[in-house]
Each structure stands twice: as structure tokens, then as C-alpha cells.
């Protein structure tokens, strides 16, 4: 209901008074208005469009509830690769509205009560219009809770531990029900979403459920074949057989040593790319032996 400031107090405006003003305002902002056909229909149409134009105006029931649903909250959580791959109990700090511990959402000071509104007899309505005395709530807060100013909620920084399951990915969101913002009037809390931000790793890179790394192998080991040890992302020591005659950039696949499937059995693979190291600065003796090797193979110029 619109109110007009006039000397002596607010004046309630009838629909007949408001309608031409709303119509004029809508015309000024080029909102498509229905043509006049029959008064009743036009008013109904204009009212419907007006409501849509002004945005969501939910149907309200009186008396109004002071408690409104709270908003969801989102928190970005940076995790190292081993934490996203193998899971972690991650400590987080969240700053949200929480239920006021003093009044626990009752809004009034301990020992007092909400006062019934005599003007509207607790209905929130006077002659079909919102009660001005209690603003439609059907009661008034005579003595608001001093801790929350009668809002039923306060801001609080909390420490939580979030159970991050193995196999989560960058950009995934974990929902913690009812850990978001408590609503106005101590309304039900929204949800808290933890958004995973995976940090790059020095040694391993990730491609969905597969992991990739490089392994340096001396040229003689690549030629003759050998067994080398490799430390995996979870610091296990793996023995890997390098086949004789392995070419530079050969990829070896270690099945099941990748990222565990999220909330499922199995895991991706680990791909090891061989980096064959050619020695520089050979001694004269070593150069002679390599030349001899080349002569033997018949490839030297
Ligand atoms: Zn309070
Ligand atoms: Zn009232």
C-alpha cells in the first residue's frame, strides 16, 4: 500500500487514486499498457502487468512472519593436488549471520514477550490494509533483544571442518545444508557451498581422473633398459621397469595409480613421460668410447 506524506500523518490511498499514477509512470518508462476496453478488465490487466513489472511480489498472508529464509553462502577453498585427489578434512573459517544466542530468534529481550497488536487484533490487517501499528506482523517488539537489535541473528566468524572426499575436482561445489546465512528475524539458514579451487602441483598434473608426470632417465638406461623408482603423489615408492630401447617422450601407463573415482570404486591411471637425458661435457675417454660405438654401428660420418 502506498502512503502519502501529508501533514497530520500518513494517508491511505485507494486503488482508484494509485492506478492513474502507476499508469502514468509505466507510460513514462515505455511499459506496454493495455488499451482501454472495459474498466474492470483493464484494471485487472494493468494490475497483473504492474506486478510483473515491479518484480516478484509474492502473495503474502497476514499476519506477516518476522522470520524470513536466509541466503545461501559460498566459500572458495584452495586445496593442494594431494588433497583433492586423496581427500582431506579441511578447516575453513566462515563469516555468516547465525541465530542470536541470547534470544535464539525470539527477537525480544529475555524475560519480555512480543506484544500483541491491539490495533489489528493480531491479524496484521485493518479493513483489508496492512496494519500501520505493527507493519502487518500482528505484534510489536516492545523490548528488542539487545544482542541482535531484535533481528534474531548476529554475524559470527565460525571455524568448521569440511570433509572433502577423495576425487573432487576444481570448480566442484560441496553443499553444507543449513550452514549459510540465517535469515532476517532468525529465519531458517540457507546452505553453505564450498567451491573447490585446485592448486597446481610442481611434479604432477591432472587430466580428469588421470595424473601425468615426467621421469628423467639416463640415455644408457633408455638404451639398455633398467628399473627405476618413482615417488607417487601420495609418496609411495614405485619400481618401474624401463624397457630397453625406450625412445624420448615415451609414455608409460600405470593403471590405477591416478585419481580415485569420486564416491566410487576404482581410479584413473598415472602416465609417466620419459625424459631421456643426453649427457654433455663427456671426457676425452668417454668421447672415444662413443665414437667407437658409432663406428661399430656404422653411423658415424
Ligand atoms: Zn537476539
Ligand atoms: Zn497491528
Short mmCIF file of C-alpha atoms and ligand atoms in Angstrom, two decimals, residues 116-126 130-140, ligand 2:
data_model
loop_
_atom_site.label_atom_id
_atom_site.label_comp_id
_atom_site.label_asym_id
_atom_site.label_seq_id
_atom_site.Cartn_x
_atom_site.Cartn_y
_atom_site.Cartn_z
CA UNK A 116 0.04 -8.42 20.72
CA UNK A 117 -1.11 -5.60 18.43
CA UNK A 118 -4.35 -4.11 19.73
CA UNK A 119 -4.96 -2.11 16.55
CA UNK A 120 -5.39 -5.15 14.30
CA UNK A 121 -6.09 -7.74 17.00
CA UNK A 122 -3.03 -9.77 15.93
CA UNK A 123 -4.27 -10.17 12.35
CA UNK A 124 -1.85 -7.68 10.74
CA UNK A 125 -4.74 -6.18 8.77
CA UNK A 126 -7.07 -3.26 9.36
CA UNK A 130 -1.69 -3.67 6.33
CA UNK A 131 -1.80 -2.54 9.94
CA UNK A 132 0.38 0.55 10.36
CA UNK A 133 0.88 -0.02 14.04
CA UNK A 134 2.63 -3.40 13.72
CA UNK A 135 3.52 -3.22 9.97
CA UNK A 136 1.42 -6.32 9.40
CA UNK A 137 3.19 -8.60 11.87
CA UNK A 138 0.27 -8.72 14.30
CA UNK A 139 2.61 -7.94 17.18
CA UNK A 140 5.27 -5.46 18.21
ZN1 LIG B 2 -1.33 -4.48 14.05
#
